[in-house]
XYZ file of C-alpha atoms in Angstrom:
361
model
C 10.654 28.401 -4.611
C 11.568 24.862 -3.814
C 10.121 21.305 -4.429
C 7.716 19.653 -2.245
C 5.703 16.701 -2.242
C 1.697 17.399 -3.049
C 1.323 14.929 0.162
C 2.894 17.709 2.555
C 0.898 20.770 1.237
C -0.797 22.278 3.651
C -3.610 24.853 2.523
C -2.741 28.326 1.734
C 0.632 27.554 0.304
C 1.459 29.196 -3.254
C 2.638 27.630 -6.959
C 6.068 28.315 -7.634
C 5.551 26.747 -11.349
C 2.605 26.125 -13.446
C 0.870 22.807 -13.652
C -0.187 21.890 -16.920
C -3.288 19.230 -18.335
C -2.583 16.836 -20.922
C -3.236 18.924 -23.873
C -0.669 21.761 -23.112
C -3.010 23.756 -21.266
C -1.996 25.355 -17.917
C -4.618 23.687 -14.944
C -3.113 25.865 -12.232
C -1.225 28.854 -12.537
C 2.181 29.898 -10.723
C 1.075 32.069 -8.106
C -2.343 30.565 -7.136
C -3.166 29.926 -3.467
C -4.183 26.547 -2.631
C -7.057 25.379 -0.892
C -7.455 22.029 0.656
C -9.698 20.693 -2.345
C -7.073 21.794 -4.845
C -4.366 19.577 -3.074
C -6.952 16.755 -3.087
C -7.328 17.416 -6.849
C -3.792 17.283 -7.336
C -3.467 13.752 -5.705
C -6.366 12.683 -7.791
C -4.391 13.654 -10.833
C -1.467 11.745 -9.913
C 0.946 15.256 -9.296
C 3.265 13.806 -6.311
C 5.118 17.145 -6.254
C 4.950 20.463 -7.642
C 7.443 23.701 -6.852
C 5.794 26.195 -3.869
C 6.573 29.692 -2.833
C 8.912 30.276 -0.159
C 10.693 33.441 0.813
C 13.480 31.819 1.462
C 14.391 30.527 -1.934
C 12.447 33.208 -3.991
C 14.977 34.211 -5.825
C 15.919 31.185 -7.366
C 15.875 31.506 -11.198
C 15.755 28.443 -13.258
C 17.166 28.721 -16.647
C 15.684 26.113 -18.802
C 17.367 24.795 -22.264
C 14.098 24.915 -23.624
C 11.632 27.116 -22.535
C 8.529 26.506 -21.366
C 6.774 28.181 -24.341
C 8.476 26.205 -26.785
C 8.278 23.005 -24.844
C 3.963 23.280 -24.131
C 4.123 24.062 -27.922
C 5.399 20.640 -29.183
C 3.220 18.998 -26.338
C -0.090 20.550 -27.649
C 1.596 18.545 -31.185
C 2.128 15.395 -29.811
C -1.088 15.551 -28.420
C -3.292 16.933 -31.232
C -2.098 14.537 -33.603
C -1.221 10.951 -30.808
C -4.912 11.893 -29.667
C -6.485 12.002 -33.343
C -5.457 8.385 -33.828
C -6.352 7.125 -30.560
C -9.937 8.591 -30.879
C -9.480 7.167 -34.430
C -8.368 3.187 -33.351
C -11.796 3.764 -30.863
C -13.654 3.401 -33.618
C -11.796 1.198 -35.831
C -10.924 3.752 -38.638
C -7.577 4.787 -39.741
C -6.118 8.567 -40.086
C -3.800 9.950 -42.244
C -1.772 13.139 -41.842
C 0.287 14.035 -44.490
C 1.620 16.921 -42.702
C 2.783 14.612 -39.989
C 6.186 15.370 -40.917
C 6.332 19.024 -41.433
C 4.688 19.651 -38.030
C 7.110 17.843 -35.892
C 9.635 19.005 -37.672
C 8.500 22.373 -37.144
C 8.415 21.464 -33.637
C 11.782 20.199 -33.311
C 13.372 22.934 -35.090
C 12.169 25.446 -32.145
C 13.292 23.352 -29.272
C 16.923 22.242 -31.141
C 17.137 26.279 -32.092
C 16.919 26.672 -28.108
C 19.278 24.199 -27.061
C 21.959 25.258 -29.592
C 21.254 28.599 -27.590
C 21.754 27.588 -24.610
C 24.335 24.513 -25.214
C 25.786 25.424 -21.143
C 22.420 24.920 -19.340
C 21.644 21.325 -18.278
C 18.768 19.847 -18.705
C 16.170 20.119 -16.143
C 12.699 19.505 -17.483
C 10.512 21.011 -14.479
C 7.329 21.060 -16.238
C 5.018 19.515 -14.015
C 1.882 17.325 -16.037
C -0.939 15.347 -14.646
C -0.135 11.794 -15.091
C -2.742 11.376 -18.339
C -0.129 13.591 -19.836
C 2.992 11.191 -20.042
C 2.825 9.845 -23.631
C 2.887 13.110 -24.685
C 5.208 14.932 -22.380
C 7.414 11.602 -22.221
C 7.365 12.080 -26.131
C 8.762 15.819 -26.256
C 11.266 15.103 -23.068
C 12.577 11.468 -24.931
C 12.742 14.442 -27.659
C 14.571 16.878 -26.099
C 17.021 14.903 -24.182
C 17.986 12.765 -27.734
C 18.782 16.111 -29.295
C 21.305 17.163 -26.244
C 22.836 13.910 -26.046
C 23.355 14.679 -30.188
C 24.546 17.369 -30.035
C 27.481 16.622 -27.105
C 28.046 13.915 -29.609
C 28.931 16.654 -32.707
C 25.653 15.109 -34.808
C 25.217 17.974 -38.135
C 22.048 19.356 -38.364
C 20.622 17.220 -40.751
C 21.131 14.248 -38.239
C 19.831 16.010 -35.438
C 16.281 16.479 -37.266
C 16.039 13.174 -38.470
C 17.158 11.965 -34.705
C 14.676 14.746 -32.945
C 11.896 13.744 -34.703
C 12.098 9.704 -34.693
C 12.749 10.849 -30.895
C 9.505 12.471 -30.356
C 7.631 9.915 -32.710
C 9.696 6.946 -30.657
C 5.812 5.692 -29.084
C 3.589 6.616 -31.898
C 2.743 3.175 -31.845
C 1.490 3.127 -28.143
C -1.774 5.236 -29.792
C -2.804 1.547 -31.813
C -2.560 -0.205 -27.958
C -5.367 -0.911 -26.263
C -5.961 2.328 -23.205
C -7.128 -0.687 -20.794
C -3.025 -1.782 -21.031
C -1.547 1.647 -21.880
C -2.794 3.148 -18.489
C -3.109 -0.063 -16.401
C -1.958 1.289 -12.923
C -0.514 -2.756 -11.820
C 2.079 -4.929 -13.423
C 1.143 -6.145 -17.376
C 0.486 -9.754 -17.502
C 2.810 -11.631 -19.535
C -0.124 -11.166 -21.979
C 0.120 -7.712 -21.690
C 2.859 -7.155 -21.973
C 3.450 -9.132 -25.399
C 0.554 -6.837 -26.260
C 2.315 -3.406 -25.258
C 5.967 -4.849 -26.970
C 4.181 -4.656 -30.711
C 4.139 -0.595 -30.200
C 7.762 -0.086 -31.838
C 6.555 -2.465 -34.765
C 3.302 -0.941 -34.627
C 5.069 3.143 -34.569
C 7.808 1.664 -37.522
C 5.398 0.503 -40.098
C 3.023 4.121 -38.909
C 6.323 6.100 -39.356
C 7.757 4.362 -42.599
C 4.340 4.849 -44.723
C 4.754 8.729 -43.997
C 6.748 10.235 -46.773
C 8.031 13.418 -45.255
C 9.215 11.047 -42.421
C 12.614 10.390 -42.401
C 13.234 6.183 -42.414
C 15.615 6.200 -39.714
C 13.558 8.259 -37.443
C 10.953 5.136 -38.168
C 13.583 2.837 -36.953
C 13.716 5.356 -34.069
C 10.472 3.485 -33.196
C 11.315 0.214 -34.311
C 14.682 -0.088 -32.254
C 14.137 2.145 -29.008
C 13.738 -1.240 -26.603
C 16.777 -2.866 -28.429
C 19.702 -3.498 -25.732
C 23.146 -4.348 -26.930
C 23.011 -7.586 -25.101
C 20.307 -8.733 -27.361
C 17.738 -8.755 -24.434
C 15.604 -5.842 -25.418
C 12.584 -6.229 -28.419
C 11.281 -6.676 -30.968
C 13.908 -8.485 -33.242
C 16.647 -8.614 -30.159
C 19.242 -7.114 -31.790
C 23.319 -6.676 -30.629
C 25.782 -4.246 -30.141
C 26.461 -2.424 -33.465
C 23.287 -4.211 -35.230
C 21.532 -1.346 -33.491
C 21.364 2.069 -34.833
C 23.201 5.225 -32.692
C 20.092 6.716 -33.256
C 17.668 3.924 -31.804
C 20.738 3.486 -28.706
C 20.169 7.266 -27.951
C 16.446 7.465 -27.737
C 16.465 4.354 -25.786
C 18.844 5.893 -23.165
C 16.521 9.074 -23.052
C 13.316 6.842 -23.334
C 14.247 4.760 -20.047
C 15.699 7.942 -18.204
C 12.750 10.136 -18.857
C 10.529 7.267 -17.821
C 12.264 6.941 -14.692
C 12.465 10.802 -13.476
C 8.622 10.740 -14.023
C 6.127 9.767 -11.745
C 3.766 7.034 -13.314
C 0.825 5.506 -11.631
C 2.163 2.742 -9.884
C 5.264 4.007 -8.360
C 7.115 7.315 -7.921
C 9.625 9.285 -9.885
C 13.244 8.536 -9.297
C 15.843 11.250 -9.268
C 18.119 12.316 -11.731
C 21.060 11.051 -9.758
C 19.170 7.783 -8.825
C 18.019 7.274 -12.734
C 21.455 7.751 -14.012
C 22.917 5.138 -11.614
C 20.376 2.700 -12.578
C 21.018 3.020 -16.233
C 24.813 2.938 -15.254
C 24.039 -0.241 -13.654
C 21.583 -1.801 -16.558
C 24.716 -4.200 -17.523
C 25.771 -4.565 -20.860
C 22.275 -3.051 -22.171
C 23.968 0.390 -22.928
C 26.919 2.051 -23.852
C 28.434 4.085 -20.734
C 30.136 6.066 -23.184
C 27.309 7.343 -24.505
C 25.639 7.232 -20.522
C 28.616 9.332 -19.574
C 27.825 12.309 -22.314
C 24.180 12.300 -21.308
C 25.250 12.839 -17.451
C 27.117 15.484 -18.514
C 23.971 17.375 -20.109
C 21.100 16.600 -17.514
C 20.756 18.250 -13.859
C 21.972 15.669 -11.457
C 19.610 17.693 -8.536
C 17.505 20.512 -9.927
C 17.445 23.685 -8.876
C 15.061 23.854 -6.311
C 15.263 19.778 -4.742
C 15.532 19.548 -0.993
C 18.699 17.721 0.349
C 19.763 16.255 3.428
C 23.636 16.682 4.245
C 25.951 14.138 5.820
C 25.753 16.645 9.364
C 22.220 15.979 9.085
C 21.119 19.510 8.243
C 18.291 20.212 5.029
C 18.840 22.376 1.708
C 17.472 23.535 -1.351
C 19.598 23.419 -4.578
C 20.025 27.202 -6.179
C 22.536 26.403 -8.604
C 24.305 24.129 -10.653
C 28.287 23.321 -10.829
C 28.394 22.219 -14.876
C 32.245 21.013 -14.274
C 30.778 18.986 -11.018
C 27.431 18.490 -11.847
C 27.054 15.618 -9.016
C 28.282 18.551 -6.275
C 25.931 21.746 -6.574
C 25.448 25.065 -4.625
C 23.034 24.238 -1.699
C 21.435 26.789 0.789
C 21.149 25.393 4.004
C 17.568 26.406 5.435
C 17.780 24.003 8.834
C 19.828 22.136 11.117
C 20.031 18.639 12.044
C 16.567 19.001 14.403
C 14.510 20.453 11.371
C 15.081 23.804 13.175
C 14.838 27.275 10.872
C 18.772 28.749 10.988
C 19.579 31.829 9.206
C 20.539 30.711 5.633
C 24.108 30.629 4.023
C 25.490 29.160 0.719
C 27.569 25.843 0.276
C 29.308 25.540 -2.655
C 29.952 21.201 -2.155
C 32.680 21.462 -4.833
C 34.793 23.434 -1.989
C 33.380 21.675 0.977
C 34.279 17.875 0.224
C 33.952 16.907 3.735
C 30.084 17.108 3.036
C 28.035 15.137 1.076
C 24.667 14.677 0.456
C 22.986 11.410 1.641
C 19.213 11.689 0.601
C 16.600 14.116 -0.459
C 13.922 15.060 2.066
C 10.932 17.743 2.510
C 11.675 21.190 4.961
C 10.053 20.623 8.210
């Protein structure tokens, strides 16, 4: 299977992956045909790509860190309780739910039990959601990719729950803003936007009333837009005035946000997210930048490449010591042409390079 953009589908062609609703719940399954009103569906929902069929790359195997089981499982969390209290703020009552705690915990424990499993695999979320999913998927991800970036950093177990949750509780407060500004598909007005800012007080003083909630997965909440120039919100904070915890989830907050496709613009690449938080100035540590590089998929298995000779491939593997060169199968030549396929390993070729990411003719 390979990547392809839900724009280029043409009818007939097959899921490679399962598409999932906002709840958890699989909308289409891997291996369903596509009509021409399914496509049209899919654009409706926001899906800009999905992974098709293809004999020529069906034998690609994607190991995940955390499997898709596990993964759906702490999204249908997220969602069952987020969605309680936005149905709740609707009609301007409060809910409690004192076992807040022990589910995400719960929760967590399954996908850190996974990644300590699989501590060589990089990350390479492929779930695919429709776009009323992202505060919940963007919750488990933010989750997930906190708890790698922990662990590359030696954090005990103890500190990786506490982290993992505050992680996946980071925009709690987002279910207390109004939907009209949570899903507005434009720019926030500077109105807005002051609006939207009050989530990580909003999510701290949530998180902090919750006994079986660690604190410092409340300040999770409270500092995740904190930059250590002092230019992120709410209180502005500096450097080492901000907690390692709040620095990591706002590295996987702002990474996850950009590798996903949102309403009013596309998904970036891994590659082209890492550079821009590279390039966010003094707003976060590269040190801590450069671990997370070194535990996330630079091009996932299955992205369509274009080479410096001009000629298109799909990733099949990943080189974990040279994560920014993978192992590419060449599929056509500089015209768009079929050719029969071979293998390029880019850590032995260094004469090519890749220079953009396109769809197979």
């Amino acid at each position: 299977m390979h990547i392809t953009t839900t724009q280029s589908l043409q009818p007939g062609a097959k899921l490679g992956k399962n598409i999932y609703m906002s709840n958890g719940n699989v909308l289409l399954a891997e291996g369903k045909e596509l009509s021409q009103a399914m496509i049209q569906r899919l654009l409706d929902l926001g899906i800009s790509q999905v992974y098709i069929q293809d004999p020529r790359t069906d034998d690609l195997q994607i190991q995940e860190a955390v499997s898709e089981e596990t993964r759906n499982r702490a999204v249908r969390a997220v969602y069952k309780s987020f969605n309680e209290m936005i149905e709740a703020r609707k009609w301007t009552r409060t809910v409690a739910n004192p076992r807040l705690g022990r589910e995400f915990r719960r929760a967590f424990e399954d996908i850190l039990g996974e990644l300590r499993t699989h501590r060589n695999v990089m990350i390479n979320l492929t779930q695919i959601y429709t776009t009323d999913n992202y505060l919940y998927s963007h919750s488990v991800n933010v989750g997930i990719y906190s708890a790698a970036l922990g662990l590359a950093l030696g954090l005990k177990h103890d500190q990786l729950l506490d982290l993992g949750i505050g992680a996946m509780l980071h925009d709690i407060g987002k279910t207390q803003i109004p939907m009209e500004i949570l899903m507005k598909p434009g720019k926030l007005t500077p109105e807005e936007f002051a609006i939207m800012k009050e989530h990580t007080t909003i999510g701290y003083n949530m998180l902090r009333e919750h006994p079986d909630i660690p604190l410092i997965a409340a300040h999770c909440a409270l500092q995740h837009h904190e930059r250590l120039d002092g230019s992120g919100y709410p209180r502005g904070l500096k450097a080492d005035e901000i907690h390692l915890y709040g620095q990591i989830v706002g590295i996987a907050d702002v990474y996850d946000a950009l590798t996903s496709h949102r309403v009013y613009r596309k998904a970036f690449l891994p590659h082209e997210a890492l550079e821009m938080l590279f390039a966010s100035s003094n707003g976060f540590d590269h040190e801590l930048i450069r671990k997370f590089r070194d535990n996330v998929a630079l091009y996932p298995i299955g992205l369509t490449v274009v080479l410096n000779t001009g000629e298109r491939a799909v990733v099949v593997d990943i080189n974990t010591k040279f994560p920014h060169r993978p192992i590419l199968r060449v599929l056509q030549n500089e015209d768009g042409e079929d050719i029969p396929t071979r293998e390029i390993d880019l850590s032995q070729h260094l004469n090519l390079m890749i220079t953009g990411c396109e769809e197979i003719l």
